[in-house]
CSV table of N, CA, C and O in Angstrom, one decimal:
chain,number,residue,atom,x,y,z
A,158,UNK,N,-45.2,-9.6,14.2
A,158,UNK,CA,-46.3,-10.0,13.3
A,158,UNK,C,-46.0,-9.5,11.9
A,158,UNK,O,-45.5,-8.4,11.7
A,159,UNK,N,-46.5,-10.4,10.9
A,159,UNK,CA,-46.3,-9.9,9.6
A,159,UNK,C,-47.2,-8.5,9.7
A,159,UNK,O,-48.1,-8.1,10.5
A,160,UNK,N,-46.5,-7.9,8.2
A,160,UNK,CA,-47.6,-6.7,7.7
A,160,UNK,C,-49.1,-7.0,7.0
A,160,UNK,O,-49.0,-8.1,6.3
A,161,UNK,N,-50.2,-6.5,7.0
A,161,UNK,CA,-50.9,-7.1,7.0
A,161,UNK,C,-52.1,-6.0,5.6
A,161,UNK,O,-52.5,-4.8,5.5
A,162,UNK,N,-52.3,-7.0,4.9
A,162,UNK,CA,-52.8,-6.3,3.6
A,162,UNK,C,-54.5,-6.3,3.9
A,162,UNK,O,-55.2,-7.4,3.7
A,163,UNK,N,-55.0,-5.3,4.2
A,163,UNK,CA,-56.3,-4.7,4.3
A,163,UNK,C,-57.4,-5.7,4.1
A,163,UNK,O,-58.3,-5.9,4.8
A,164,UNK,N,-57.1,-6.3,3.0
A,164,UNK,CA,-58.0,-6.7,1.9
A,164,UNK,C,-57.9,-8.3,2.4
A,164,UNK,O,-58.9,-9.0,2.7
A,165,UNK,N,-56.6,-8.8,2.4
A,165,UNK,CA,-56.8,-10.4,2.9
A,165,UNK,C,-55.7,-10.7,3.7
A,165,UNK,O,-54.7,-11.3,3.3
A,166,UNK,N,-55.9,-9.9,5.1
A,166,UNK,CA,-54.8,-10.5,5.9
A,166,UNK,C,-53.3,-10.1,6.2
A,166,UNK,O,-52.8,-9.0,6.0
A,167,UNK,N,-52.7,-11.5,6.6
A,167,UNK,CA,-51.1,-11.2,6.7
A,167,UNK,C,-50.5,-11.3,5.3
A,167,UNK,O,-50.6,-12.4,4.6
A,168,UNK,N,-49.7,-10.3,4.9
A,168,UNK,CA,-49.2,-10.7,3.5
A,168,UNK,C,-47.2,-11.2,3.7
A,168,UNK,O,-46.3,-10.9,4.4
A,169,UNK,N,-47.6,-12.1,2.6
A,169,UNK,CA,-46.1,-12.8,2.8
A,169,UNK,C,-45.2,-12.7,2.0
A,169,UNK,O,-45.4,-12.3,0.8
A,170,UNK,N,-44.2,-13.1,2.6
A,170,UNK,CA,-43.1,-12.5,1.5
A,170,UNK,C,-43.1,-13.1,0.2
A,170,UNK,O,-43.9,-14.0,-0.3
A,171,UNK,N,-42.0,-12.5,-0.3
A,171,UNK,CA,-42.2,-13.1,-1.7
A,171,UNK,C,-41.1,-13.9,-2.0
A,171,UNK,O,-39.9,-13.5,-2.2
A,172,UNK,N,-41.7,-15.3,-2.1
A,172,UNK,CA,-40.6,-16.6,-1.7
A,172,UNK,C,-39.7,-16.5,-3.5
A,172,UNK,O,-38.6,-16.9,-3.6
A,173,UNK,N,-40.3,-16.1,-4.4
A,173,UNK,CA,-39.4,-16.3,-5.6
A,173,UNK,C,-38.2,-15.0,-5.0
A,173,UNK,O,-36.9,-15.1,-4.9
A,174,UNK,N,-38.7,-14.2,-4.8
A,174,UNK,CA,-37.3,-13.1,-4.2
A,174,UNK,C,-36.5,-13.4,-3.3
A,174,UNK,O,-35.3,-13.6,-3.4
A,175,UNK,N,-37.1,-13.5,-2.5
A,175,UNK,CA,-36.0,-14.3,-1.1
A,175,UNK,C,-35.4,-15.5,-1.7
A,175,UNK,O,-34.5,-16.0,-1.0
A,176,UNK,N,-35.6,-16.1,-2.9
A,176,UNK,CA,-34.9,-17.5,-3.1
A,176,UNK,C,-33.6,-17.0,-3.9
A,176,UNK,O,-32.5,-17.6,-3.8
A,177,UNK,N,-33.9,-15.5,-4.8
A,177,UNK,CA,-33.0,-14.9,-5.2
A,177,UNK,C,-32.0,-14.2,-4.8
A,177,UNK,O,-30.9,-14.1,-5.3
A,178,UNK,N,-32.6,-13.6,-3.5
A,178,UNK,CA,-31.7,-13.7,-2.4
A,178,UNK,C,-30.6,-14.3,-1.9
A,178,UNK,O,-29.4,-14.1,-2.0
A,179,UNK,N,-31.3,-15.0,-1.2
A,179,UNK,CA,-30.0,-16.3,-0.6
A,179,UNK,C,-29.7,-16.8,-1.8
A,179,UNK,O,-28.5,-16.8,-1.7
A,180,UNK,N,-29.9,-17.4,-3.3
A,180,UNK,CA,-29.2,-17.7,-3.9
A,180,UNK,C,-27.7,-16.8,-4.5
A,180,UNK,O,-26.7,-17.3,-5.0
A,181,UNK,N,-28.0,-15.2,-4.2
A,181,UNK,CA,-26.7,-14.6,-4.7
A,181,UNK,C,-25.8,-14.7,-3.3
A,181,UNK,O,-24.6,-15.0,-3.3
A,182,UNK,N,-26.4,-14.5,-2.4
A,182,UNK,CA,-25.5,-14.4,-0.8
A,182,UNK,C,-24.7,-15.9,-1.1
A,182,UNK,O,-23.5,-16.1,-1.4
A,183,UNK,N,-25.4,-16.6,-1.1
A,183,UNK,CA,-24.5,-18.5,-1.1
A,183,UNK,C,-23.2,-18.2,-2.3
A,183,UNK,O,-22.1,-18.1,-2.0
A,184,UNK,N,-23.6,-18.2,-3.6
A,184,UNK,CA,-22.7,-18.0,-4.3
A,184,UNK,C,-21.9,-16.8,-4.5
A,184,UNK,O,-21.0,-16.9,-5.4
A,185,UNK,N,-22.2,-15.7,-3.7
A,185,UNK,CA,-21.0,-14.4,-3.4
A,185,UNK,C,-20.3,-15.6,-2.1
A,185,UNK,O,-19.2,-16.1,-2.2
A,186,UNK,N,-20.8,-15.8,-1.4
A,186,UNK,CA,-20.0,-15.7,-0.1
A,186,UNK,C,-19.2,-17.5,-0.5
A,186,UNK,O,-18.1,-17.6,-0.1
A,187,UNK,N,-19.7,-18.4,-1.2
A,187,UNK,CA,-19.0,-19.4,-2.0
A,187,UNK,C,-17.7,-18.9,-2.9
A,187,UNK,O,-16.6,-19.5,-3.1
A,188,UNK,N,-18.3,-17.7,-3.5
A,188,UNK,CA,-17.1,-17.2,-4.3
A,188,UNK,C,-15.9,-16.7,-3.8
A,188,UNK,O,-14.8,-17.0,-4.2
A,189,UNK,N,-16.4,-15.9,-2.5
A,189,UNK,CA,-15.3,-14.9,-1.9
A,189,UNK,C,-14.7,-16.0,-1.4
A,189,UNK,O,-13.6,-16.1,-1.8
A,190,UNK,N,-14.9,-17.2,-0.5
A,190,UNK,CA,-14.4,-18.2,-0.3
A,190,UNK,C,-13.2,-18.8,-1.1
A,190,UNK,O,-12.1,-18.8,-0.7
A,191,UNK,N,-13.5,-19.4,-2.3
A,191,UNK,CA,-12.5,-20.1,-3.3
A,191,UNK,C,-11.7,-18.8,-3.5
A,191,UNK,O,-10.5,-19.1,-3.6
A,192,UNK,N,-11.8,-17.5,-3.6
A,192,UNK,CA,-10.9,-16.3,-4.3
A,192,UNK,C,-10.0,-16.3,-3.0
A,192,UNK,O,-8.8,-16.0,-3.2
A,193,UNK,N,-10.4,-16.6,-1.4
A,193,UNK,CA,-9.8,-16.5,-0.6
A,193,UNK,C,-8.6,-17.2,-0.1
A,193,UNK,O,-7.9,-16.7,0.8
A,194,UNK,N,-8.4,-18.1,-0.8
A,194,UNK,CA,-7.4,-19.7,-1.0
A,194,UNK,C,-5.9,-19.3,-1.3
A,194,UNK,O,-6.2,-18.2,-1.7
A,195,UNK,N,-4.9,-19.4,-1.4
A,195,UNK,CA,-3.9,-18.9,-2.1
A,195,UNK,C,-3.8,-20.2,-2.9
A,195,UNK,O,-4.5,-21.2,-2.8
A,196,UNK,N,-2.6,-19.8,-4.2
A,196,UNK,CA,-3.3,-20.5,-5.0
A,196,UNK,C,-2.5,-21.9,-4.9
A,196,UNK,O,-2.4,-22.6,-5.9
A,197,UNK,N,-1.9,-22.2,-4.0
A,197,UNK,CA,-0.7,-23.3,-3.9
A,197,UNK,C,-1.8,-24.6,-2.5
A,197,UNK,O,-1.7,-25.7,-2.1
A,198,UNK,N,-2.7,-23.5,-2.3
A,198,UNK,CA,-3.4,-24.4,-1.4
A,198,UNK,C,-4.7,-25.2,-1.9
A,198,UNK,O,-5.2,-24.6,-2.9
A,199,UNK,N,-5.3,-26.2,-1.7
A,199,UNK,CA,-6.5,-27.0,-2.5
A,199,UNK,C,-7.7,-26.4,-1.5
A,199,UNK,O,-7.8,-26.7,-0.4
A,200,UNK,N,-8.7,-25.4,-2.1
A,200,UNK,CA,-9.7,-24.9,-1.5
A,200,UNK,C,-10.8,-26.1,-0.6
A,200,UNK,O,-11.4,-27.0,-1.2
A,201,UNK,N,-10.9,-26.0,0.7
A,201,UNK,CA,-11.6,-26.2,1.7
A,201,UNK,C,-12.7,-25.4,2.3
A,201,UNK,O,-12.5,-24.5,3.1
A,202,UNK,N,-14.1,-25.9,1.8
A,202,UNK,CA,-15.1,-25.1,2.4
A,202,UNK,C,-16.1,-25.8,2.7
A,202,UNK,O,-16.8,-26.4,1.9
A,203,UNK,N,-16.3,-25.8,3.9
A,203,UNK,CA,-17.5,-26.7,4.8
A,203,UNK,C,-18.6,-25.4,5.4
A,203,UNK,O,-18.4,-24.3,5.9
A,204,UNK,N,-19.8,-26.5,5.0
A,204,UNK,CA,-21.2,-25.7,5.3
A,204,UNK,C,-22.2,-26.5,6.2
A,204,UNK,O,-22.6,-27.6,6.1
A,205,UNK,N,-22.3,-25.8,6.9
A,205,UNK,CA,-23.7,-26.6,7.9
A,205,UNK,C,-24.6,-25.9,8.2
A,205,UNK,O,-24.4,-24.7,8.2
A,206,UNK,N,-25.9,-26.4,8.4
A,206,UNK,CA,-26.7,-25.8,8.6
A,206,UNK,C,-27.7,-26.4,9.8
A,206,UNK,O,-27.7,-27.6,9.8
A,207,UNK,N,-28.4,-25.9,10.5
A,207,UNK,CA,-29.4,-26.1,11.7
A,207,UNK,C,-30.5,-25.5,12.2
A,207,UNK,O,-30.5,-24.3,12.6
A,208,UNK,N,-31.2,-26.0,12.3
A,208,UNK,CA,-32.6,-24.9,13.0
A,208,UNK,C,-32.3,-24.9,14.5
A,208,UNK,O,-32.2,-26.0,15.2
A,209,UNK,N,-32.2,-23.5,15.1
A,209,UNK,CA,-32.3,-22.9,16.4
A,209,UNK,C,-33.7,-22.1,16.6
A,209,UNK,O,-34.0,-21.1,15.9
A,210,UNK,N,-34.3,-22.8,17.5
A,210,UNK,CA,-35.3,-21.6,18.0
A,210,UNK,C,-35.8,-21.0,17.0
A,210,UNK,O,-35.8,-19.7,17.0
A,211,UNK,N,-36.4,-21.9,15.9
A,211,UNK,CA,-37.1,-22.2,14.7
A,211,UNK,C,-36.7,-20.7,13.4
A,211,UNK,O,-37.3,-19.9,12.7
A,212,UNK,N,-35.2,-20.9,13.8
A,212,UNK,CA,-34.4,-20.0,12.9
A,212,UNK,C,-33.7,-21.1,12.2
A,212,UNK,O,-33.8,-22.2,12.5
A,213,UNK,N,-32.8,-20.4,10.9
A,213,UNK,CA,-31.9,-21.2,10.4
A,213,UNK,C,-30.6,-20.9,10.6
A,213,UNK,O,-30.4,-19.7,10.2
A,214,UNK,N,-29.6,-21.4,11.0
A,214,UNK,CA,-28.0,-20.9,11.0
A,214,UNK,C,-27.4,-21.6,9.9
A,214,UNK,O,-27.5,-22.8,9.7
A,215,UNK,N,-26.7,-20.9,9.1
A,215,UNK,CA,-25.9,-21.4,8.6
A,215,UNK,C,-24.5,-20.6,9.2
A,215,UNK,O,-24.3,-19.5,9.6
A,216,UNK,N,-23.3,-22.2,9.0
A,216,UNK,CA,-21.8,-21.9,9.4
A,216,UNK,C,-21.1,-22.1,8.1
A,216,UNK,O,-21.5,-23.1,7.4
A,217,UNK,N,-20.1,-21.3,7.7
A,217,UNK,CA,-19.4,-21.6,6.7
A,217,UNK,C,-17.9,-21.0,7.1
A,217,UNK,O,-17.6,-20.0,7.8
A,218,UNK,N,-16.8,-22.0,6.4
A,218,UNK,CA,-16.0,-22.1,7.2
A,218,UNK,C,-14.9,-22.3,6.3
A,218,UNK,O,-15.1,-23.2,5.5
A,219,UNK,N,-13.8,-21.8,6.1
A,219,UNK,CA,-12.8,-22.2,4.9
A,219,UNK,C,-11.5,-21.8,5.3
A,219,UNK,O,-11.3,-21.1,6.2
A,220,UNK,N,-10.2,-22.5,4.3
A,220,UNK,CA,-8.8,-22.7,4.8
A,220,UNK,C,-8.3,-21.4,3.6
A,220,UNK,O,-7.3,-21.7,2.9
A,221,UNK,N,-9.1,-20.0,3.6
A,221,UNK,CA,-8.4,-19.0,3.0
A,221,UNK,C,-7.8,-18.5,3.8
A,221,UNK,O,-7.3,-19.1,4.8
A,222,UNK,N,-7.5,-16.8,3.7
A,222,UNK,CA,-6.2,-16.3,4.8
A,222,UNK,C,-6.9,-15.3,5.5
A,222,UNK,O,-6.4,-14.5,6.3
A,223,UNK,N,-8.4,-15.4,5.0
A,223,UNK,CA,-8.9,-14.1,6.5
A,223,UNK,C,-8.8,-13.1,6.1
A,223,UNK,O,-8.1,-12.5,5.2
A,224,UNK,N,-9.6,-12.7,6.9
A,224,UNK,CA,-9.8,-11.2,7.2
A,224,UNK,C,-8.1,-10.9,8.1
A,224,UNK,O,-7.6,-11.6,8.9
A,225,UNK,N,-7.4,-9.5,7.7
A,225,UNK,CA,-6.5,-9.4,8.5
A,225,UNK,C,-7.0,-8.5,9.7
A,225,UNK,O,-7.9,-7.7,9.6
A,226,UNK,N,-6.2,-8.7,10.9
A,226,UNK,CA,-7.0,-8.0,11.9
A,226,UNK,C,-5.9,-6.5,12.0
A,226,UNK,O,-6.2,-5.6,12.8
């Protein structure tokens, strides 16, 4: 259950912040993406998204060189 403010209820988040949020996460992890490419290759990056079990997934997926293991 949300946290709940004394005075009126459940209080909610704060949708201008969380928009700021996921807007830096998309365009860091967009970024790290294209920096990931070598540069002889044409950057490939596919995104999907879906509601599970009234969550959101996002998949993102690209033809850079990885994480090395």
């Amino acid at each position: 259950d949300p946290p709940r403010d004394p005075d009126h209820g459940p209080r909610r988040p704060d949708r201008g912040a969380a928009y700021k949020h996921i807007n830096r996460l998309f365009t860091n992890l967009l970024q790290n993406a294209i920096q990931a490419v070598p540069p002889e290759r044409i950057p490939e990056i596919y995104v999907d998204a879906s509601v599970q079990e009234g969550r959101v997934l996002v998949t993102v997926q690209d033809n850079g060189s990885g994480i090395p293991e």
